[in-house]
Amino acid sequence: MNLKICIIDDDTIYQFTTKKIIEKASITADVSMFSDPEVALASFRSFDNPESQFPDIIFLDINMPFMDGWQFLNSFEPIQAKIQKKIHIFLVSSSVDEADTQRASACKLLSGYIYKPFTKEKLLKSLEHLQS
């Protein structure tokens, strides 16, 4: 299976290291990366064949300038509602604020919350969600 993985994070070093972790885990994946969530949303809205073009997994940072992860999720919800494909979205953050984790567990769009630093083990755990 060739996965489609999307990384949305304003930290380009995090993007690079996450892509390297995916490669070192020997996961066959097309990885797209966005530093700006608004650009990611515009890209998603432009898909002419959403079922095949949307990522299987999105790793989404919470804290970004201009549009944070929560705002992205609010804007993404109507897009997700129009397609049949289940997209697994994981919030990825260095925040240990309990309010963030509680909010994440209440959000139906999210498959989980991953604390930075991102590791091979955390990646493989997130892939378990693809079985459901």
PDB file of C-alpha atoms in Angstrom:
ATOM      1  CA  MET A   1       0.000   0.000   0.000  1.00  0.00           C
ATOM      2  CA  ASN A   2       1.324   3.414  -0.951  1.00  0.00           C
ATOM      3  CA  LEU A   3       0.255   5.908   1.698  1.00  0.00           C
ATOM      4  CA  LYS A   4      -0.361   9.586   1.225  1.00  0.00           C
ATOM      5  CA  ILE A   5       0.922  11.520   4.221  1.00  0.00           C
ATOM      6  CA  CYS A   6       0.575  15.261   4.706  1.00  0.00           C
ATOM      7  CA  ILE A   7       2.637  17.259   7.193  1.00  0.00           C
ATOM      8  CA  ILE A   8       1.274  20.679   8.115  1.00  0.00           C
ATOM      9  CA  ASP A   9       3.760  22.505  10.321  1.00  0.00           C
ATOM     10  CA  ASP A  10       5.459  25.882  10.097  1.00  0.00           C
ATOM     11  CA  ASP A  11       8.763  24.374  11.309  1.00  0.00           C
ATOM     12  CA  THR A  12      10.688  23.265   8.219  1.00  0.00           C
ATOM     13  CA  ILE A  13      13.220  21.337  10.335  1.00  0.00           C
ATOM     14  CA  TYR A  14      10.353  19.318  11.843  1.00  0.00           C
ATOM     15  CA  GLN A  15       8.991  18.703   8.326  1.00  0.00           C
ATOM     16  CA  PHE A  16      12.388  17.452   7.150  1.00  0.00           C
ATOM     17  CA  THR A  17      12.976  15.193  10.167  1.00  0.00           C
ATOM     18  CA  THR A  18       9.453  13.753  10.005  1.00  0.00           C
ATOM     19  CA  LYS A  19       9.926  12.919   6.332  1.00  0.00           C
ATOM     20  CA  LYS A  20      13.244  11.227   7.174  1.00  0.00           C
ATOM     21  CA  ILE A  21      11.570   9.205   9.957  1.00  0.00           C
ATOM     22  CA  ILE A  22       8.945   8.021   7.456  1.00  0.00           C
ATOM     23  CA  GLU A  23      11.684   6.992   5.007  1.00  0.00           C
ATOM     24  CA  LYS A  24      13.770   5.217   7.680  1.00  0.00           C
ATOM     25  CA  ALA A  25      10.674   3.298   8.813  1.00  0.00           C
ATOM     26  CA  SER A  26      10.597   1.819   5.279  1.00  0.00           C
ATOM     27  CA  ILE A  27       7.092   3.116   4.698  1.00  0.00           C
ATOM     28  CA  THR A  28       6.166   3.642   1.085  1.00  0.00           C
ATOM     29  CA  ALA A  29       4.518   7.047   1.106  1.00  0.00           C
ATOM     30  CA  ASP A  30       3.939  10.137  -0.952  1.00  0.00           C
ATOM     31  CA  VAL A  31       4.662  12.922   1.517  1.00  0.00           C
ATOM     32  CA  SER A  32       3.350  16.432   1.008  1.00  0.00           C
ATOM     33  CA  MET A  33       4.406  19.258   3.292  1.00  0.00           C
ATOM     34  CA  PHE A  34       2.848  22.625   4.000  1.00  0.00           C
ATOM     35  CA  SER A  35       4.211  25.404   6.208  1.00  0.00           C
ATOM     36  CA  ASP A  36       0.934  27.306   5.954  1.00  0.00           C
ATOM     37  CA  PRO A  37      -2.372  25.594   6.776  1.00  0.00           C
ATOM     38  CA  GLU A  38      -4.269  27.989   4.499  1.00  0.00           C
ATOM     39  CA  VAL A  39      -2.191  26.816   1.535  1.00  0.00           C
ATOM     40  CA  ALA A  40      -2.940  23.208   2.502  1.00  0.00           C
ATOM     41  CA  LEU A  41      -6.677  23.966   2.574  1.00  0.00           C
ATOM     42  CA  ALA A  42      -6.501  25.678  -0.820  1.00  0.00           C
ATOM     43  CA  SER A  43      -4.700  22.649  -2.203  1.00  0.00           C
ATOM     44  CA  PHE A  44      -7.331  20.286  -0.778  1.00  0.00           C
ATOM     45  CA  ARG A  45     -10.159  22.400  -2.212  1.00  0.00           C
ATOM     46  CA  SER A  46      -8.565  22.216  -5.663  1.00  0.00           C
ATOM     47  CA  PHE A  47      -8.593  18.407  -5.848  1.00  0.00           C
ATOM     48  CA  ASP A  48     -10.649  17.170  -8.784  1.00  0.00           C
ATOM     49  CA  ASN A  49     -10.634  13.580  -7.498  1.00  0.00           C
ATOM     50  CA  PRO A  50     -10.673  13.910  -3.698  1.00  0.00           C
ATOM     51  CA  GLU A  51     -11.008  10.207  -2.932  1.00  0.00           C
ATOM     52  CA  SER A  52      -7.653   9.421  -4.520  1.00  0.00           C
ATOM     53  CA  GLN A  53      -5.871  12.727  -3.938  1.00  0.00           C
ATOM     54  CA  PHE A  54      -6.519  13.343  -0.254  1.00  0.00           C
ATOM     55  CA  PRO A  55      -3.903  12.108   2.187  1.00  0.00           C
ATOM     56  CA  ASP A  56      -4.536   9.040   4.316  1.00  0.00           C
ATOM     57  CA  ILE A  57      -2.886  10.753   7.284  1.00  0.00           C
ATOM     58  CA  ILE A  58      -2.359  14.393   8.218  1.00  0.00           C
ATOM     59  CA  PHE A  59       0.149  15.320  10.910  1.00  0.00           C
ATOM     60  CA  LEU A  60      -1.009  18.771  12.041  1.00  0.00           C
ATOM     61  CA  ASP A  61       0.826  21.176  14.323  1.00  0.00           C
ATOM     62  CA  ILE A  62      -1.336  23.049  16.827  1.00  0.00           C
ATOM     63  CA  ASN A  63       0.691  26.245  17.162  1.00  0.00           C
ATOM     64  CA  MET A  64       1.320  28.063  13.903  1.00  0.00           C
ATOM     65  CA  PRO A  65       1.151  31.750  12.987  1.00  0.00           C
ATOM     66  CA  PHE A  66      -1.879  33.157  11.136  1.00  0.00           C
ATOM     67  CA  MET A  67      -3.914  29.927  11.307  1.00  0.00           C
ATOM     68  CA  ASP A  68      -3.409  27.421  14.097  1.00  0.00           C
ATOM     69  CA  GLY A  69      -4.288  23.724  14.057  1.00  0.00           C
ATOM     70  CA  TRP A  70      -7.704  24.295  15.642  1.00  0.00           C
ATOM     71  CA  GLN A  71      -8.634  26.878  13.014  1.00  0.00           C
ATOM     72  CA  PHE A  72      -7.447  24.480  10.309  1.00  0.00           C
ATOM     73  CA  LEU A  73      -9.729  21.771  11.701  1.00  0.00           C
ATOM     74  CA  ASN A  74     -12.711  24.152  11.712  1.00  0.00           C
ATOM     75  CA  SER A  75     -12.060  25.011   8.070  1.00  0.00           C
ATOM     76  CA  PHE A  76     -11.354  21.395   7.127  1.00  0.00           C
ATOM     77  CA  GLU A  77     -14.543  19.963   8.638  1.00  0.00           C
ATOM     78  CA  PRO A  78     -16.835  20.966   5.723  1.00  0.00           C
ATOM     79  CA  ILE A  79     -14.282  19.576   3.244  1.00  0.00           C
ATOM     80  CA  GLN A  80     -14.139  16.253   5.104  1.00  0.00           C
ATOM     81  CA  ALA A  81     -17.944  16.095   5.202  1.00  0.00           C
ATOM     82  CA  LYS A  82     -18.103  16.133   1.388  1.00  0.00           C
ATOM     83  CA  ILE A  83     -15.823  13.166   0.774  1.00  0.00           C
ATOM     84  CA  GLN A  84     -16.128   9.462   1.513  1.00  0.00           C
ATOM     85  CA  LYS A  85     -12.488   8.837   2.409  1.00  0.00           C
ATOM     86  CA  LYS A  86     -11.573   8.589   6.086  1.00  0.00           C
ATOM     87  CA  ILE A  87      -8.608  10.840   6.766  1.00  0.00           C
ATOM     88  CA  HIS A  88      -6.692  10.234   9.977  1.00  0.00           C
ATOM     89  CA  ILE A  89      -5.592  13.534  11.482  1.00  0.00           C
ATOM     90  CA  PHE A  90      -3.108  13.646  14.323  1.00  0.00           C
ATOM     91  CA  LEU A  91      -2.360  16.817  16.219  1.00  0.00           C
ATOM     92  CA  VAL A  92       1.363  17.036  16.808  1.00  0.00           C
ATOM     93  CA  SER A  93       2.601  19.431  19.435  1.00  0.00           C
ATOM     94  CA  SER A  94       5.141  20.090  22.111  1.00  0.00           C
ATOM     95  CA  SER A  95       2.287  21.457  24.233  1.00  0.00           C
ATOM     96  CA  VAL A  96       1.558  19.443  27.350  1.00  0.00           C
ATOM     97  CA  ASP A  97      -1.384  21.699  28.192  1.00  0.00           C
ATOM     98  CA  GLU A  98      -4.180  19.463  29.422  1.00  0.00           C
ATOM     99  CA  ALA A  99      -6.737  21.786  27.796  1.00  0.00           C
ATOM    100  CA  ASP A 100      -5.247  20.932  24.384  1.00  0.00           C
ATOM    101  CA  THR A 101      -5.362  17.184  24.980  1.00  0.00           C
ATOM    102  CA  GLN A 102      -8.927  17.352  26.311  1.00  0.00           C
ATOM    103  CA  ARG A 103     -10.031  19.454  23.353  1.00  0.00           C
ATOM    104  CA  ALA A 104      -8.313  17.004  21.000  1.00  0.00           C
ATOM    105  CA  SER A 105     -10.040  13.992  22.540  1.00  0.00           C
ATOM    106  CA  ALA A 106     -13.414  15.701  22.063  1.00  0.00           C
ATOM    107  CA  CYS A 107     -12.773  16.517  18.383  1.00  0.00           C
ATOM    108  CA  LYS A 108     -14.376  13.946  16.066  1.00  0.00           C
ATOM    109  CA  LEU A 109     -12.027  14.786  13.200  1.00  0.00           C
ATOM    110  CA  LEU A 110      -8.948  13.713  15.154  1.00  0.00           C
ATOM    111  CA  SER A 111      -7.480  10.240  15.385  1.00  0.00           C
ATOM    112  CA  GLY A 112      -4.990  11.182  18.074  1.00  0.00           C
ATOM    113  CA  TYR A 113      -2.562  13.549  19.737  1.00  0.00           C
ATOM    114  CA  ILE A 114       1.190  13.066  19.354  1.00  0.00           C
ATOM    115  CA  TYR A 115       3.692  14.804  21.597  1.00  0.00           C
ATOM    116  CA  LYS A 116       6.854  16.103  19.962  1.00  0.00           C
ATOM    117  CA  PRO A 117       9.470  14.934  19.364  1.00  0.00           C
ATOM    118  CA  PHE A 118       8.059  12.769  16.598  1.00  0.00           C
ATOM    119  CA  THR A 119       9.657   9.305  16.534  1.00  0.00           C
ATOM    120  CA  LYS A 120       9.536   6.142  14.462  1.00  0.00           C
ATOM    121  CA  GLU A 121       7.554   4.469  17.247  1.00  0.00           C
ATOM    122  CA  LYS A 122       4.953   7.255  17.262  1.00  0.00           C
ATOM    123  CA  LEU A 123       4.726   7.041  13.481  1.00  0.00           C
ATOM    124  CA  LEU A 124       4.134   3.284  13.533  1.00  0.00           C
ATOM    125  CA  LYS A 125       1.519   3.687  16.280  1.00  0.00           C
ATOM    126  CA  SER A 126      -0.337   6.245  14.140  1.00  0.00           C
ATOM    127  CA  LEU A 127      -0.372   3.822  11.211  1.00  0.00           C
ATOM    128  CA  GLU A 128      -2.310   1.321  13.310  1.00  0.00           C
ATOM    129  CA  HIS A 129      -5.330   3.603  12.807  1.00  0.00           C
ATOM    130  CA  LEU A 130      -5.358   2.753   9.115  1.00  0.00           C
ATOM    131  CA  GLN A 131      -6.690  -0.696   9.987  1.00  0.00           C
ATOM    132  CA  SER A 132      -9.958   0.890  11.196  1.00  0.00           C
TER     133      SER A 132
END
